[in-house]
XYZ file of C-alpha atoms in Angstrom:
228
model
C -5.337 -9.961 4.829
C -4.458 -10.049 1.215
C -6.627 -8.702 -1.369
C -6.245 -9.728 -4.845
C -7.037 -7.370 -8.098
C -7.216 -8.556 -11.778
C -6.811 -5.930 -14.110
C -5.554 -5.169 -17.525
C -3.410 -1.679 -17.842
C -5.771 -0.625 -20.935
C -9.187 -1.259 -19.041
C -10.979 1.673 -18.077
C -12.902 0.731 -15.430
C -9.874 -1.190 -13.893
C -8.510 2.375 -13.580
C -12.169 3.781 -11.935
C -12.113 0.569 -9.885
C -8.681 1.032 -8.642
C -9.857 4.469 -7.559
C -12.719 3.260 -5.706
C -10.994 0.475 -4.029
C -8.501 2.917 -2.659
C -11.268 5.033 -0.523
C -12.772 1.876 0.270
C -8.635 0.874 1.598
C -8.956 4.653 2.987
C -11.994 4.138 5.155
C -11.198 0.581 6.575
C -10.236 0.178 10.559
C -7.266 -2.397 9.765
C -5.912 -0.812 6.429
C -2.548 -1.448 7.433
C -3.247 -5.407 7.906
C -3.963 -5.232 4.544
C -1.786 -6.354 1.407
C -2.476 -5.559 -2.470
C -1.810 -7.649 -5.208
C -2.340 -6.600 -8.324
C -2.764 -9.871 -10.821
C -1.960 -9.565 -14.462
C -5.284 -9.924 -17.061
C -5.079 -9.260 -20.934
C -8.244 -8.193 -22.542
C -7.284 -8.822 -25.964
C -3.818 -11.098 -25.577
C -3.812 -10.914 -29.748
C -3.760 -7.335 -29.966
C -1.246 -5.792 -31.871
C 1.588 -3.464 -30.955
C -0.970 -0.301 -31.502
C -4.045 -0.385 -33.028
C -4.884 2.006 -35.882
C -8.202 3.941 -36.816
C -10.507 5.765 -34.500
C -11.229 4.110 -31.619
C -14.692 5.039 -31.448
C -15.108 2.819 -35.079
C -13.604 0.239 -33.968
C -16.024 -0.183 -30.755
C -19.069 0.240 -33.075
C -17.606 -2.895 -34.889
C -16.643 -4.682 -32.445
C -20.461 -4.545 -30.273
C -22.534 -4.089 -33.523
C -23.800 -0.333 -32.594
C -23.594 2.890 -34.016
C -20.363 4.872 -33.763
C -22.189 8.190 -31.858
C -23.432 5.163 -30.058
C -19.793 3.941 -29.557
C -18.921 7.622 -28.604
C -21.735 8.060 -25.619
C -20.405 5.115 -24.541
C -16.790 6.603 -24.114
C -18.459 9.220 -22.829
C -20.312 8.033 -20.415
C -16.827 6.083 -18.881
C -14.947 9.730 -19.516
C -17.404 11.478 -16.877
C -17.316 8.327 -14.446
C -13.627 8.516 -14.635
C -13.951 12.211 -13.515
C -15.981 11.643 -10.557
C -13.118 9.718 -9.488
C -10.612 12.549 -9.999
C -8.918 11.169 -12.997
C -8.981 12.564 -17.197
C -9.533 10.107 -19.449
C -8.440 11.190 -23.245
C -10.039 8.456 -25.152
C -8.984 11.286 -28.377
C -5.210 10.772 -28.205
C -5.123 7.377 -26.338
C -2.924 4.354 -28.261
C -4.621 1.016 -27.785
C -2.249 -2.318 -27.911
C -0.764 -4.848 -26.404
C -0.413 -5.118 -22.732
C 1.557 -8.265 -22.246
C 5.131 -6.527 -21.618
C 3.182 -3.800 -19.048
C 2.304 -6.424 -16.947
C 5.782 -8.275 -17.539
C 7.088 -4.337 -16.042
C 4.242 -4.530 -13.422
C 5.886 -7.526 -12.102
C 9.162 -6.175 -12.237
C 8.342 -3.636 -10.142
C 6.615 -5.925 -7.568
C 9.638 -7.497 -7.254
C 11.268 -4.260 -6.107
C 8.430 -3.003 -3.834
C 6.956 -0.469 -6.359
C 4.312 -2.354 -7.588
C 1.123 -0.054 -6.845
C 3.162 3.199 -7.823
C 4.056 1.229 -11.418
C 0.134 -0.127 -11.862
C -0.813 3.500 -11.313
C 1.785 5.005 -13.514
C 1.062 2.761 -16.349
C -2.643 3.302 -16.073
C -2.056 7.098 -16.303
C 0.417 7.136 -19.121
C -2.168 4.942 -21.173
C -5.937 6.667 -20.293
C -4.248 10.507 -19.828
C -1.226 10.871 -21.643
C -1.696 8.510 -24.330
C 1.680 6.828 -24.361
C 2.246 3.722 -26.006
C 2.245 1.319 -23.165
C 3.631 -1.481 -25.808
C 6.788 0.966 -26.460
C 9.581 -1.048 -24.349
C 11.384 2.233 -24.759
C 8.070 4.187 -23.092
C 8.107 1.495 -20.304
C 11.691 1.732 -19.617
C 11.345 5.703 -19.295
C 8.074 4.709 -17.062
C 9.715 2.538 -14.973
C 12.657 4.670 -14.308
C 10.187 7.241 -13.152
C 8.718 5.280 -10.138
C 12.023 4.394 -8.897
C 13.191 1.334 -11.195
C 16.777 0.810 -12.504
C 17.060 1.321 -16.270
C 19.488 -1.208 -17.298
C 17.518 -3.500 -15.361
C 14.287 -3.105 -16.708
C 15.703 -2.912 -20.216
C 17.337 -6.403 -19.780
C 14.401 -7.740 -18.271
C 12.171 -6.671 -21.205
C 14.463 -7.882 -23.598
C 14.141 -11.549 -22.365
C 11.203 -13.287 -21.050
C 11.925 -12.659 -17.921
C 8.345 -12.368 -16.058
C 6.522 -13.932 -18.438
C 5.561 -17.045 -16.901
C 4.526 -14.521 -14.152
C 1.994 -13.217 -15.975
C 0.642 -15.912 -18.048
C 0.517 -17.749 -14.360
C -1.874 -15.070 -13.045
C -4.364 -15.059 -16.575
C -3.906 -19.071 -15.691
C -5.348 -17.994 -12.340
C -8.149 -16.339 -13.538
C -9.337 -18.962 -15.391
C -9.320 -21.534 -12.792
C -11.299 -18.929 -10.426
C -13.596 -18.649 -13.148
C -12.694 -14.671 -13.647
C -13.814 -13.609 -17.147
C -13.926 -9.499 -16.458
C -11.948 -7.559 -14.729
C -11.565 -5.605 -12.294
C -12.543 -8.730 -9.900
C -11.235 -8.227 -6.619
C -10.833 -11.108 -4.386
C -9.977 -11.616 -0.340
C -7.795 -14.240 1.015
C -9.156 -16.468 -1.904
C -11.996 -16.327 -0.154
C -14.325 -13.400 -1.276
C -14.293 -11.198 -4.090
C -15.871 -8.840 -6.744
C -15.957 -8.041 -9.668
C -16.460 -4.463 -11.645
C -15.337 -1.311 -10.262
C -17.644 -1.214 -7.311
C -18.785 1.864 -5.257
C -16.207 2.384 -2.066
C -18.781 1.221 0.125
C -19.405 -2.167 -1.547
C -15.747 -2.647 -1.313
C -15.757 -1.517 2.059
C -18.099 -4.349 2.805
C -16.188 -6.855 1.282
C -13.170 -5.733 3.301
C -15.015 -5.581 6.532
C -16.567 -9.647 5.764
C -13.215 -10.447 4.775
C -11.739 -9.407 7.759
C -14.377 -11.171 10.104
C -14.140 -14.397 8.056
C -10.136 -14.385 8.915
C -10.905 -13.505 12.532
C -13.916 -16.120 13.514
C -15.957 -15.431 16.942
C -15.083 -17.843 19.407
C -17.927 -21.033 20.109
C -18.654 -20.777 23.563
C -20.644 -23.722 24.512
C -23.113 -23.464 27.503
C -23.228 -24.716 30.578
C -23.975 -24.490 34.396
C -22.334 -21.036 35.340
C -23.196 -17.608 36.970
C -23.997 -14.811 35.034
C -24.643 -11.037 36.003
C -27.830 -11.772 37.256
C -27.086 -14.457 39.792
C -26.012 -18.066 39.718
């Protein structure tokens, strides 16, 4: 069965959501039938290399509210995160472009690390606050999870990947995804926000019983255990 994520690296409840959809992975009977793709989505595709100013201004601007408004609101995602076993620092993170993180995140796909580079990433950028726009970060990133250097430098350095990514924000659009995380089965089902693990148990459970239908038994004369 294939399940299908949209997310952008810099998202924060991508990262919750990605949480979540693991215990829901954790919990299902047929986990193993089961194969993740993580699809590339840019929140802002004009953002600059890193943003500057407090972050917490810049939300107030951006959705018109106060900025101990804009701070709850960080907050509030900061203790959500932490029921899901992960530290946000929303005080030292460095907001900007993603587009070359999800150029690395198909790299890494490519070599059969994508989940371990997705989560890396993700960490790096909401815990650590690296610059996840630094091809110099991603390189060192990369070469953490497994990657080859030279590769992933060379790679970076051309636009290798990039049609990749603008192919699955091309995606989006035509499924009519606007927010991410969506999560979608066998192009089929899906999602979207980062769900309890028990709604996306659900939707792995219908997604499995949609690929494997009942039979249609149609009736007739016969016997059954009571006699014919």
């Amino acid at each position: 069965m294939e399940v299908e994520i949209w997310s952008d690296i810099a998202c924060p409840w991508c990262y919750i959501g990605k949480r979540r959809f693991e215990a829901a992975l954790g919990q299902f009977e047929h986990a193993d039938d089961v194969h993740v793709t993580w699809r590339s989505f840019e929140l802002d595709p004009s953002a600059p290399a890193e943003r500057a100013g407090d972050r917490a201004e810049r939300i107030a601007e951006k959705y018109g509210v106060t900025v101990e408004h804009a701070r709850a609101m960080g907050q509030r995602v900061t203790d959500a995160a932490a029921g899901e076993g992960l530290e946000f620092r929303f005080d030292i993170a460095r907001g900007g472009l993603t587009f070359d993180g999800h150029r690395l995140i198909h790299i890494a796909a490519a070599n059969g690390l994508q989940d371990a580079m997705k989560e890396r990433l993700m960490r790096a950028y909401f815990s650590e606050g690296q610059l996840i726009s630094d091809r110099n970060t991603l390189v060192r990133l990369a070469t953490e999870v497994g990657l080859d250097a030279d590769e992933v430098r060379e790679a970076l350095q051309n636009d290798r990947y990039a049609d990749e990514v603008r192919g699955d924000e091309r995606e989006a659009t035509a499924l009519g995804i606007s927010a991410v995380p969506t999560f979608v089965v066998d192009r089929q089902l899906g999602v979207a926000g980062a769900q309890p693990p028990e709604v996306m148990l659900q939707l792995l459970r219908e997604g499995w019983e949609r690929r494997t239908p009942q039979p249609t038994i149609v009736g007739g004369e016969s016997c059954s255990v009571d006699g014919c």
